[in-house]
JSON list of C-alpha atoms and ligand atoms in Angstrom, two decimals:
[
{"chain": "A", "resi": 1, "resn": "UNK", "atom": "CA", "xyz": [32.38, 103.45, -17.47]},
{"chain": "A", "resi": 2, "resn": "UNK", "atom": "CA", "xyz": [30.01, 102.90, -14.81]},
{"chain": "A", "resi": 3, "resn": "UNK", "atom": "CA", "xyz": [27.50, 105.34, -14.24]},
{"chain": "A", "resi": 4, "resn": "UNK", "atom": "CA", "xyz": [25.19, 104.62, -11.62]},
{"chain": "A", "resi": 5, "resn": "UNK", "atom": "CA", "xyz": [24.62, 101.75, -9.21]},
{"chain": "A", "resi": 6, "resn": "UNK", "atom": "CA", "xyz": [26.91, 98.57, -9.37]},
{"chain": "A", "resi": 7, "resn": "UNK", "atom": "CA", "xyz": [25.17, 95.75, -11.43]},
{"chain": "A", "resi": 8, "resn": "UNK", "atom": "CA", "xyz": [27.27, 93.00, -12.32]},
{"chain": "A", "resi": 9, "resn": "UNK", "atom": "CA", "xyz": [27.46, 92.87, -16.28]},
{"chain": "A", "resi": 10, "resn": "UNK", "atom": "CA", "xyz": [30.25, 90.21, -16.82]},
{"chain": "A", "resi": 11, "resn": "UNK", "atom": "CA", "xyz": [28.05, 87.27, -15.32]},
{"chain": "A", "resi": 12, "resn": "UNK", "atom": "CA", "xyz": [24.72, 88.36, -17.03]},
{"chain": "A", "resi": 13, "resn": "UNK", "atom": "CA", "xyz": [24.13, 85.91, -19.54]},
{"chain": "A", "resi": 14, "resn": "UNK", "atom": "CA", "xyz": [21.28, 87.55, -21.72]},
{"chain": "A", "resi": 15, "resn": "UNK", "atom": "CA", "xyz": [22.34, 90.87, -23.86]},
{"chain": "A", "resi": 16, "resn": "UNK", "atom": "CA", "xyz": [19.30, 92.66, -25.63]},
{"chain": "A", "resi": 17, "resn": "UNK", "atom": "CA", "xyz": [20.64, 95.20, -28.19]},
{"chain": "A", "resi": 18, "resn": "UNK", "atom": "CA", "xyz": [19.08, 98.18, -30.02]},
{"chain": "A", "resi": 19, "resn": "UNK", "atom": "CA", "xyz": [20.18, 97.95, -33.70]},
{"chain": "A", "resi": 20, "resn": "UNK", "atom": "CA", "xyz": [20.25, 101.38, -35.44]},
{"chain": "A", "resi": 21, "resn": "UNK", "atom": "CA", "xyz": [22.99, 103.54, -34.08]},
{"chain": "A", "resi": 22, "resn": "UNK", "atom": "CA", "xyz": [24.04, 100.77, -31.45]},
{"chain": "A", "resi": 23, "resn": "UNK", "atom": "CA", "xyz": [25.25, 97.95, -33.63]},
{"chain": "A", "resi": 24, "resn": "UNK", "atom": "CA", "xyz": [25.34, 99.71, -36.70]},
{"chain": "A", "resi": 25, "resn": "UNK", "atom": "CA", "xyz": [26.53, 103.55, -37.31]},
{"chain": "A", "resi": 26, "resn": "UNK", "atom": "CA", "xyz": [23.73, 105.78, -36.81]},
{"chain": "A", "resi": 27, "resn": "UNK", "atom": "CA", "xyz": [22.61, 107.17, -40.08]},
{"chain": "A", "resi": 28, "resn": "UNK", "atom": "CA", "xyz": [18.79, 107.91, -39.49]},
{"chain": "A", "resi": 29, "resn": "UNK", "atom": "CA", "xyz": [18.18, 111.75, -39.48]},
{"chain": "A", "resi": 30, "resn": "UNK", "atom": "CA", "xyz": [14.83, 111.36, -37.38]},
{"chain": "A", "resi": 31, "resn": "UNK", "atom": "CA", "xyz": [14.21, 115.14, -37.81]},
{"chain": "A", "resi": 32, "resn": "UNK", "atom": "CA", "xyz": [14.73, 114.90, -41.65]},
{"chain": "A", "resi": 33, "resn": "UNK", "atom": "CA", "xyz": [12.45, 111.82, -41.55]},
{"chain": "A", "resi": 34, "resn": "UNK", "atom": "CA", "xyz": [9.71, 113.75, -39.70]},
{"chain": "A", "resi": 35, "resn": "UNK", "atom": "CA", "xyz": [9.98, 116.63, -42.26]},
{"chain": "A", "resi": 36, "resn": "UNK", "atom": "CA", "xyz": [9.45, 114.31, -44.96]},
{"chain": "A", "resi": 37, "resn": "UNK", "atom": "CA", "xyz": [6.35, 112.51, -43.54]},
{"chain": "A", "resi": 38, "resn": "UNK", "atom": "CA", "xyz": [5.02, 116.22, -42.20]},
{"chain": "A", "resi": 39, "resn": "UNK", "atom": "CA", "xyz": [5.15, 114.91, -38.56]},
{"chain": "A", "resi": 40, "resn": "UNK", "atom": "CA", "xyz": [5.49, 117.10, -35.52]},
{"chain": "A", "resi": 41, "resn": "UNK", "atom": "CA", "xyz": [9.04, 118.38, -34.99]},
{"chain": "A", "resi": 42, "resn": "UNK", "atom": "CA", "xyz": [10.88, 116.56, -31.82]},
{"chain": "A", "resi": 43, "resn": "UNK", "atom": "CA", "xyz": [8.07, 114.03, -31.60]},
{"chain": "A", "resi": 44, "resn": "UNK", "atom": "CA", "xyz": [8.60, 110.26, -31.67]},
{"chain": "A", "resi": 45, "resn": "UNK", "atom": "CA", "xyz": [7.43, 108.87, -35.02]},
{"chain": "A", "resi": 46, "resn": "UNK", "atom": "CA", "xyz": [5.73, 105.69, -34.43]},
{"chain": "A", "resi": 47, "resn": "UNK", "atom": "CA", "xyz": [3.66, 107.50, -31.41]},
{"chain": "A", "resi": 48, "resn": "UNK", "atom": "CA", "xyz": [2.79, 110.40, -34.01]},
{"chain": "A", "resi": 49, "resn": "UNK", "atom": "CA", "xyz": [1.97, 108.15, -36.72]},
{"chain": "A", "resi": 50, "resn": "UNK", "atom": "CA", "xyz": [-0.56, 106.50, -34.15]},
{"chain": "A", "resi": 51, "resn": "UNK", "atom": "CA", "xyz": [-2.40, 109.79, -33.21]},
{"chain": "A", "resi": 52, "resn": "UNK", "atom": "CA", "xyz": [-3.18, 110.13, -37.26]},
{"chain": "A", "resi": 53, "resn": "UNK", "atom": "CA", "xyz": [-6.38, 108.88, -38.83]},
{"chain": "A", "resi": 54, "resn": "UNK", "atom": "CA", "xyz": [-6.02, 105.13, -40.12]},
{"chain": "A", "resi": 55, "resn": "UNK", "atom": "CA", "xyz": [-5.71, 106.07, -43.75]},
{"chain": "A", "resi": 56, "resn": "UNK", "atom": "CA", "xyz": [-3.28, 108.80, -43.72]},
{"chain": "A", "resi": 57, "resn": "UNK", "atom": "CA", "xyz": [-1.23, 107.08, -41.14]},
{"chain": "A", "resi": 58, "resn": "UNK", "atom": "CA", "xyz": [-1.22, 103.72, -43.22]},
{"chain": "A", "resi": 59, "resn": "UNK", "atom": "CA", "xyz": [0.18, 106.19, -46.46]},
{"chain": "A", "resi": 60, "resn": "UNK", "atom": "CA", "xyz": [3.02, 107.80, -44.22]},
{"chain": "A", "resi": 61, "resn": "UNK", "atom": "CA", "xyz": [3.84, 104.38, -42.59]},
{"chain": "A", "resi": 62, "resn": "UNK", "atom": "CA", "xyz": [4.37, 103.17, -46.11]},
{"chain": "A", "resi": 63, "resn": "UNK", "atom": "CA", "xyz": [6.69, 106.14, -46.79]},
{"chain": "A", "resi": 64, "resn": "UNK", "atom": "CA", "xyz": [8.56, 105.50, -43.37]},
{"chain": "A", "resi": 65, "resn": "UNK", "atom": "CA", "xyz": [8.91, 101.79, -44.86]},
{"chain": "A", "resi": 66, "resn": "UNK", "atom": "CA", "xyz": [10.53, 103.00, -47.90]},
{"chain": "A", "resi": 67, "resn": "UNK", "atom": "CA", "xyz": [12.79, 105.59, -46.22]},
{"chain": "A", "resi": 68, "resn": "UNK", "atom": "CA", "xyz": [14.03, 102.82, -43.77]},
{"chain": "A", "resi": 69, "resn": "UNK", "atom": "CA", "xyz": [14.51, 100.19, -46.51]},
{"chain": "A", "resi": 70, "resn": "UNK", "atom": "CA", "xyz": [16.86, 102.34, -48.30]},
{"chain": "A", "resi": 71, "resn": "UNK", "atom": "CA", "xyz": [18.91, 103.54, -45.15]},
{"chain": "A", "resi": 72, "resn": "UNK", "atom": "CA", "xyz": [18.93, 99.73, -44.58]},
{"chain": "A", "resi": 73, "resn": "UNK", "atom": "CA", "xyz": [20.63, 98.71, -47.42]},
{"chain": "A", "resi": 74, "resn": "UNK", "atom": "CA", "xyz": [23.37, 101.58, -46.66]},
{"chain": "A", "resi": 75, "resn": "UNK", "atom": "CA", "xyz": [23.79, 100.13, -43.07]},
{"chain": "A", "resi": 76, "resn": "UNK", "atom": "CA", "xyz": [27.57, 99.26, -41.64]},
{"chain": "A", "resi": 77, "resn": "UNK", "atom": "CA", "xyz": [28.59, 97.78, -38.47]},
{"chain": "A", "resi": 78, "resn": "UNK", "atom": "CA", "xyz": [29.13, 100.04, -35.59]},
{"chain": "A", "resi": 79, "resn": "UNK", "atom": "CA", "xyz": [33.18, 99.46, -34.72]},
{"chain": "A", "resi": 80, "resn": "UNK", "atom": "CA", "xyz": [33.42, 96.57, -32.30]},
{"chain": "A", "resi": 81, "resn": "UNK", "atom": "CA", "xyz": [29.79, 95.04, -33.11]},
{"chain": "A", "resi": 82, "resn": "UNK", "atom": "CA", "xyz": [31.47, 91.68, -34.44]},
{"chain": "A", "resi": 83, "resn": "UNK", "atom": "CA", "xyz": [33.98, 91.58, -31.64]},
{"chain": "A", "resi": 84, "resn": "UNK", "atom": "CA", "xyz": [31.11, 92.05, -29.07]},
{"chain": "A", "resi": 85, "resn": "UNK", "atom": "CA", "xyz": [28.81, 89.51, -30.57]},
{"chain": "A", "resi": 86, "resn": "UNK", "atom": "CA", "xyz": [31.55, 87.07, -31.29]},
{"chain": "A", "resi": 87, "resn": "UNK", "atom": "CA", "xyz": [32.68, 87.42, -27.64]},
{"chain": "A", "resi": 88, "resn": "UNK", "atom": "CA", "xyz": [29.24, 87.00, -26.22]},
{"chain": "A", "resi": 89, "resn": "UNK", "atom": "CA", "xyz": [28.73, 84.04, -28.59]},
{"chain": "A", "resi": 90, "resn": "UNK", "atom": "CA", "xyz": [32.02, 82.27, -27.35]},
{"chain": "A", "resi": 91, "resn": "UNK", "atom": "CA", "xyz": [31.12, 82.69, -23.94]},
{"chain": "A", "resi": 92, "resn": "UNK", "atom": "CA", "xyz": [27.54, 80.91, -24.61]},
{"chain": "A", "resi": 93, "resn": "UNK", "atom": "CA", "xyz": [25.74, 84.06, -23.97]},
{"chain": "A", "resi": 94, "resn": "UNK", "atom": "CA", "xyz": [22.29, 84.70, -25.51]},
{"chain": "A", "resi": 95, "resn": "UNK", "atom": "CA", "xyz": [21.96, 87.62, -27.90]},
{"chain": "A", "resi": 96, "resn": "UNK", "atom": "CA", "xyz": [19.04, 89.27, -29.09]},
{"chain": "A", "resi": 97, "resn": "UNK", "atom": "CA", "xyz": [17.42, 92.53, -30.72]},
{"chain": "A", "resi": 98, "resn": "UNK", "atom": "CA", "xyz": [14.79, 94.93, -30.00]},
{"chain": "A", "resi": 99, "resn": "UNK", "atom": "CA", "xyz": [14.47, 97.48, -32.33]},
{"chain": "A", "resi": 100, "resn": "UNK", "atom": "CA", "xyz": [11.41, 100.13, -33.23]},
{"chain": "A", "resi": 101, "resn": "UNK", "atom": "CA", "xyz": [12.32, 99.33, -36.91]},
{"chain": "A", "resi": 102, "resn": "UNK", "atom": "CA", "xyz": [10.20, 96.93, -38.92]},
{"chain": "A", "resi": 103, "resn": "UNK", "atom": "CA", "xyz": [11.15, 93.38, -38.68]},
{"chain": "A", "resi": 104, "resn": "UNK", "atom": "CA", "xyz": [11.78, 93.02, -42.50]},
{"chain": "A", "resi": 105, "resn": "UNK", "atom": "CA", "xyz": [13.90, 96.23, -42.61]},
{"chain": "A", "resi": 106, "resn": "UNK", "atom": "CA", "xyz": [15.84, 95.03, -39.48]},
{"chain": "A", "resi": 107, "resn": "UNK", "atom": "CA", "xyz": [17.01, 91.76, -41.09]},
{"chain": "A", "resi": 108, "resn": "UNK", "atom": "CA", "xyz": [17.78, 93.73, -44.16]},
{"chain": "A", "resi": 109, "resn": "UNK", "atom": "CA", "xyz": [19.64, 96.01, -41.83]},
{"chain": "A", "resi": 110, "resn": "UNK", "atom": "CA", "xyz": [21.85, 92.98, -40.03]},
{"chain": "A", "resi": 111, "resn": "UNK", "atom": "CA", "xyz": [22.62, 91.55, -43.66]},
{"chain": "A", "resi": 112, "resn": "UNK", "atom": "CA", "xyz": [23.89, 94.73, -45.30]},
{"chain": "A", "resi": 113, "resn": "UNK", "atom": "CA", "xyz": [26.30, 95.20, -41.97]},
{"chain": "A", "resi": 114, "resn": "UNK", "atom": "CA", "xyz": [27.10, 91.30, -41.72]},
{"chain": "A", "resi": 115, "resn": "UNK", "atom": "CA", "xyz": [25.68, 90.70, -38.30]},
{"chain": "A", "resi": 116, "resn": "UNK", "atom": "CA", "xyz": [22.80, 88.51, -39.04]},
{"chain": "A", "resi": 117, "resn": "UNK", "atom": "CA", "xyz": [24.76, 85.29, -38.45]},
{"chain": "A", "resi": 118, "resn": "UNK", "atom": "CA", "xyz": [25.25, 86.01, -34.94]},
{"chain": "A", "resi": 119, "resn": "UNK", "atom": "CA", "xyz": [21.39, 86.17, -34.30]},
{"chain": "A", "resi": 120, "resn": "UNK", "atom": "CA", "xyz": [18.51, 83.39, -34.27]},
{"chain": "A", "resi": 121, "resn": "UNK", "atom": "CA", "xyz": [16.14, 85.40, -37.09]},
{"chain": "A", "resi": 122, "resn": "UNK", "atom": "CA", "xyz": [12.99, 84.88, -34.28]},
{"chain": "A", "resi": 123, "resn": "UNK", "atom": "CA", "xyz": [15.14, 86.36, -31.86]},
{"chain": "A", "resi": 124, "resn": "UNK", "atom": "CA", "xyz": [15.20, 89.65, -33.71]},
{"chain": "A", "resi": 125, "resn": "UNK", "atom": "CA", "xyz": [12.11, 91.56, -32.20]},
{"chain": "A", "resi": 126, "resn": "UNK", "atom": "CA", "xyz": [10.53, 94.71, -33.92]},
{"chain": "A", "resi": 127, "resn": "UNK", "atom": "CA", "xyz": [7.53, 96.86, -33.91]},
{"chain": "A", "resi": 128, "resn": "UNK", "atom": "CA", "xyz": [5.79, 94.46, -36.05]},
{"chain": "A", "resi": 129, "resn": "UNK", "atom": "CA", "xyz": [5.32, 92.06, -33.13]},
{"chain": "A", "resi": 130, "resn": "UNK", "atom": "CA", "xyz": [5.64, 93.78, -29.58]},
{"chain": "A", "resi": 131, "resn": "UNK", "atom": "CA", "xyz": [4.88, 97.44, -28.46]},
{"chain": "A", "resi": 132, "resn": "UNK", "atom": "CA", "xyz": [7.83, 99.48, -29.41]},
{"chain": "A", "resi": 133, "resn": "UNK", "atom": "CA", "xyz": [10.47, 100.56, -26.58]},
{"chain": "A", "resi": 134, "resn": "UNK", "atom": "CA", "xyz": [10.22, 102.48, -24.20]},
{"chain": "A", "resi": 135, "resn": "UNK", "atom": "CA", "xyz": [7.66, 99.76, -23.33]},
{"chain": "A", "resi": 136, "resn": "UNK", "atom": "CA", "xyz": [9.58, 96.80, -21.90]},
{"chain": "A", "resi": 137, "resn": "UNK", "atom": "CA", "xyz": [7.23, 94.04, -23.71]},
{"chain": "A", "resi": 138, "resn": "UNK", "atom": "CA", "xyz": [9.99, 93.03, -26.37]},
{"chain": "A", "resi": 139, "resn": "UNK", "atom": "CA", "xyz": [12.74, 92.53, -23.70]},
{"chain": "A", "resi": 140, "resn": "UNK", "atom": "CA", "xyz": [10.44, 90.52, -21.36]},
{"chain": "A", "resi": 141, "resn": "UNK", "atom": "CA", "xyz": [9.43, 88.39, -24.45]},
{"chain": "A", "resi": 142, "resn": "UNK", "atom": "CA", "xyz": [13.04, 87.72, -25.20]},
{"chain": "A", "resi": 143, "resn": "UNK", "atom": "CA", "xyz": [13.71, 86.76, -21.51]},
{"chain": "A", "resi": 144, "resn": "UNK", "atom": "CA", "xyz": [10.68, 84.40, -21.48]},
{"chain": "A", "resi": 145, "resn": "UNK", "atom": "CA", "xyz": [12.30, 82.73, -24.71]},
{"chain": "A", "resi": 146, "resn": "UNK", "atom": "CA", "xyz": [15.20, 82.33, -22.87]},
{"chain": "A", "resi": 147, "resn": "UNK", "atom": "CA", "xyz": [13.85, 81.53, -19.42]},
{"chain": "A", "resi": 148, "resn": "UNK", "atom": "CA", "xyz": [15.93, 84.01, -17.63]},
{"chain": "A", "resi": 149, "resn": "UNK", "atom": "CA", "xyz": [15.16, 86.75, -15.41]},
{"chain": "A", "resi": 150, "resn": "UNK", "atom": "CA", "xyz": [15.74, 90.59, -15.95]},
{"chain": "A", "resi": 151, "resn": "UNK", "atom": "CA", "xyz": [18.45, 90.14, -13.66]},
{"chain": "A", "resi": 152, "resn": "UNK", "atom": "CA", "xyz": [20.33, 87.85, -16.01]},
{"chain": "A", "resi": 153, "resn": "UNK", "atom": "CA", "xyz": [20.13, 90.52, -18.65]},
{"chain": "A", "resi": 154, "resn": "UNK", "atom": "CA", "xyz": [21.65, 93.33, -20.19]},
{"chain": "A", "resi": 155, "resn": "UNK", "atom": "CA", "xyz": [20.08, 96.19, -22.52]},
{"chain": "A", "resi": 156, "resn": "UNK", "atom": "CA", "xyz": [22.33, 98.09, -24.78]},
{"chain": "A", "resi": 157, "resn": "UNK", "atom": "CA", "xyz": [21.54, 101.11, -26.55]},
{"chain": "A", "resi": 158, "resn": "UNK", "atom": "CA", "xyz": [21.99, 104.43, -27.97]},
{"chain": "A", "resi": 159, "resn": "UNK", "atom": "CA", "xyz": [18.68, 106.35, -27.21]},
{"chain": "A", "resi": 160, "resn": "UNK", "atom": "CA", "xyz": [16.70, 107.01, -23.87]},
{"chain": "A", "resi": 161, "resn": "UNK", "atom": "CA", "xyz": [13.79, 104.73, -25.04]},
{"chain": "A", "resi": 162, "resn": "UNK", "atom": "CA", "xyz": [16.41, 101.64, -25.15]},
{"chain": "A", "resi": 163, "resn": "UNK", "atom": "CA", "xyz": [17.77, 102.57, -21.49]},
{"chain": "A", "resi": 164, "resn": "UNK", "atom": "CA", "xyz": [14.01, 103.41, -20.31]},
{"chain": "A", "resi": 165, "resn": "UNK", "atom": "CA", "xyz": [12.78, 99.90, -21.92]},
{"chain": "A", "resi": 166, "resn": "UNK", "atom": "CA", "xyz": [15.78, 98.18, -19.80]},
{"chain": "A", "resi": 167, "resn": "UNK", "atom": "CA", "xyz": [14.87, 99.90, -16.53]},
{"chain": "A", "resi": 168, "resn": "UNK", "atom": "CA", "xyz": [11.38, 99.13, -16.75]},
{"chain": "A", "resi": 169, "resn": "UNK", "atom": "CA", "xyz": [11.96, 95.57, -17.54]},
{"chain": "A", "resi": 170, "resn": "UNK", "atom": "CA", "xyz": [14.53, 95.46, -14.55]},
{"chain": "A", "resi": 171, "resn": "UNK", "atom": "CA", "xyz": [17.99, 94.50, -16.66]},
{"chain": "A", "resi": 172, "resn": "UNK", "atom": "CA", "xyz": [21.20, 96.49, -16.22]},
{"chain": "A", "resi": 173, "resn": "UNK", "atom": "CA", "xyz": [21.53, 98.96, -19.11]},
{"chain": "A", "resi": 174, "resn": "UNK", "atom": "CA", "xyz": [24.44, 100.14, -21.14]},
{"chain": "A", "resi": 175, "resn": "UNK", "atom": "CA", "xyz": [24.33, 103.28, -22.82]},
{"chain": "A", "resi": 176, "resn": "UNK", "atom": "CA", "xyz": [26.55, 103.70, -25.95]},
{"chain": "A", "resi": 177, "resn": "UNK", "atom": "CA", "xyz": [27.14, 107.65, -27.08]},
{"chain": "A", "resi": 178, "resn": "UNK", "atom": "CA", "xyz": [29.99, 107.67, -29.36]},
{"chain": "A", "resi": 179, "resn": "UNK", "atom": "CA", "xyz": [30.15, 111.43, -28.46]},
{"chain": "A", "resi": 180, "resn": "UNK", "atom": "CA", "xyz": [30.53, 111.07, -25.01]},
{"chain": "A", "resi": 181, "resn": "UNK", "atom": "CA", "xyz": [27.82, 113.46, -24.00]},
{"chain": "A", "resi": 182, "resn": "UNK", "atom": "CA", "xyz": [25.65, 110.97, -22.01]},
{"chain": "A", "resi": 183, "resn": "UNK", "atom": "CA", "xyz": [22.67, 113.18, -21.87]},
{"chain": "A", "resi": 184, "resn": "UNK", "atom": "CA", "xyz": [20.17, 110.60, -20.95]},
{"chain": "A", "resi": 185, "resn": "UNK", "atom": "CA", "xyz": [22.74, 108.59, -18.22]},
{"chain": "A", "resi": 186, "resn": "UNK", "atom": "CA", "xyz": [20.02, 108.92, -15.61]},
{"chain": "A", "resi": 187, "resn": "UNK", "atom": "CA", "xyz": [18.53, 105.90, -17.18]},
{"chain": "A", "resi": 188, "resn": "UNK", "atom": "CA", "xyz": [21.81, 103.99, -17.68]},
{"chain": "A", "resi": 189, "resn": "UNK", "atom": "CA", "xyz": [24.01, 101.74, -15.22]},
{"chain": "A", "resi": 190, "resn": "UNK", "atom": "CA", "xyz": [26.94, 101.74, -17.60]},
{"chain": "A", "resi": 191, "resn": "UNK", "atom": "CA", "xyz": [28.02, 104.43, -20.41]},
{"chain": "A", "resi": 192, "resn": "UNK", "atom": "CA", "xyz": [30.51, 103.66, -23.19]},
{"chain": "A", "resi": 193, "resn": "UNK", "atom": "CA", "xyz": [31.76, 105.33, -26.15]},
{"chain": "A", "resi": 194, "resn": "UNK", "atom": "CA", "xyz": [32.09, 102.42, -28.03]},
{"chain": "A", "resi": 195, "resn": "UNK", "atom": "CA", "xyz": [31.28, 98.82, -28.13]},
{"chain": "A", "resi": 196, "resn": "UNK", "atom": "CA", "xyz": [35.20, 98.22, -28.27]},
{"chain": "A", "resi": 197, "resn": "UNK", "atom": "CA", "xyz": [35.17, 99.52, -24.52]},
{"chain": "A", "resi": 198, "resn": "UNK", "atom": "CA", "xyz": [32.43, 96.83, -23.85]},
{"chain": "A", "resi": 199, "resn": "UNK", "atom": "CA", "xyz": [34.50, 94.05, -25.20]},
{"chain": "A", "resi": 200, "resn": "UNK", "atom": "CA", "xyz": [37.49, 95.39, -23.20]},
{"chain": "A", "resi": 201, "resn": "UNK", "atom": "CA", "xyz": [35.58, 95.72, -19.99]},
{"chain": "A", "resi": 202, "resn": "UNK", "atom": "CA", "xyz": [34.35, 92.29, -20.27]},
{"chain": "A", "resi": 203, "resn": "UNK", "atom": "CA", "xyz": [37.55, 90.72, -20.91]},
{"chain": "A", "resi": 204, "resn": "UNK", "atom": "CA", "xyz": [39.22, 92.44, -17.85]},
{"chain": "A", "resi": 205, "resn": "UNK", "atom": "CA", "xyz": [36.41, 91.89, -15.77]},
{"chain": "A", "resi": 206, "resn": "UNK", "atom": "CA", "xyz": [35.35, 88.46, -16.91]},
{"chain": "A", "resi": 207, "resn": "UNK", "atom": "CA", "xyz": [37.76, 86.61, -14.40]},
{"chain": "A", "resi": 208, "resn": "UNK", "atom": "CA", "xyz": [37.09, 89.05, -11.30]},
{"chain": "A", "resi": 209, "resn": "UNK", "atom": "CA", "xyz": [33.04, 88.33, -11.75]},
{"chain": "A", "resi": 210, "resn": "UNK", "atom": "CA", "xyz": [32.40, 92.16, -11.78]},
{"chain": "B", "resi": 301, "resn": "LIG", "atom": "MG1", "xyz": [19.00, 103.27, -31.73]}
]
């Protein structure tokens, strides 16, 4: 599981999660979304929208919201998500979400996959309230709410922007890649193929303080 360095995970009290593809099963086909919105191939969607004239961007943004809302209603939890969040809550740890999705869409997604009860709604941060990842602003805002230092935090995500945001904020980073390819491992302290692996690892290492 360990990729780089030797950062302590079990003693970290603040856990920030990406949502889509991390706590949920990945169903977003970003290339198809880009094609529908007629945005450049391979470029991040939010950043591409920001380059467009205001009126065109507004229309495409609305189209994006509709696509995302439809995907939100189909969302299912990543195997191990319930177990990991329940374990962290039982251990008295803080949990929050930082997503590049919209706030209402994030709530719709979490309700659809039965994970909303684990989160204080004010700790589900989205592109509507903070600069999107890879900027670290959302992570720093969560840490501010918890009055915690980055060294007490973990960022968990399935995409390089999640891991980059964690690195920039100074947290430990856990990279989930169900395919096990770990192409962005340079940005991660730990790599896992499932959230169950994190549960098992925490249970095994908790008493050792690793
Ligand atoms: Mg993701």
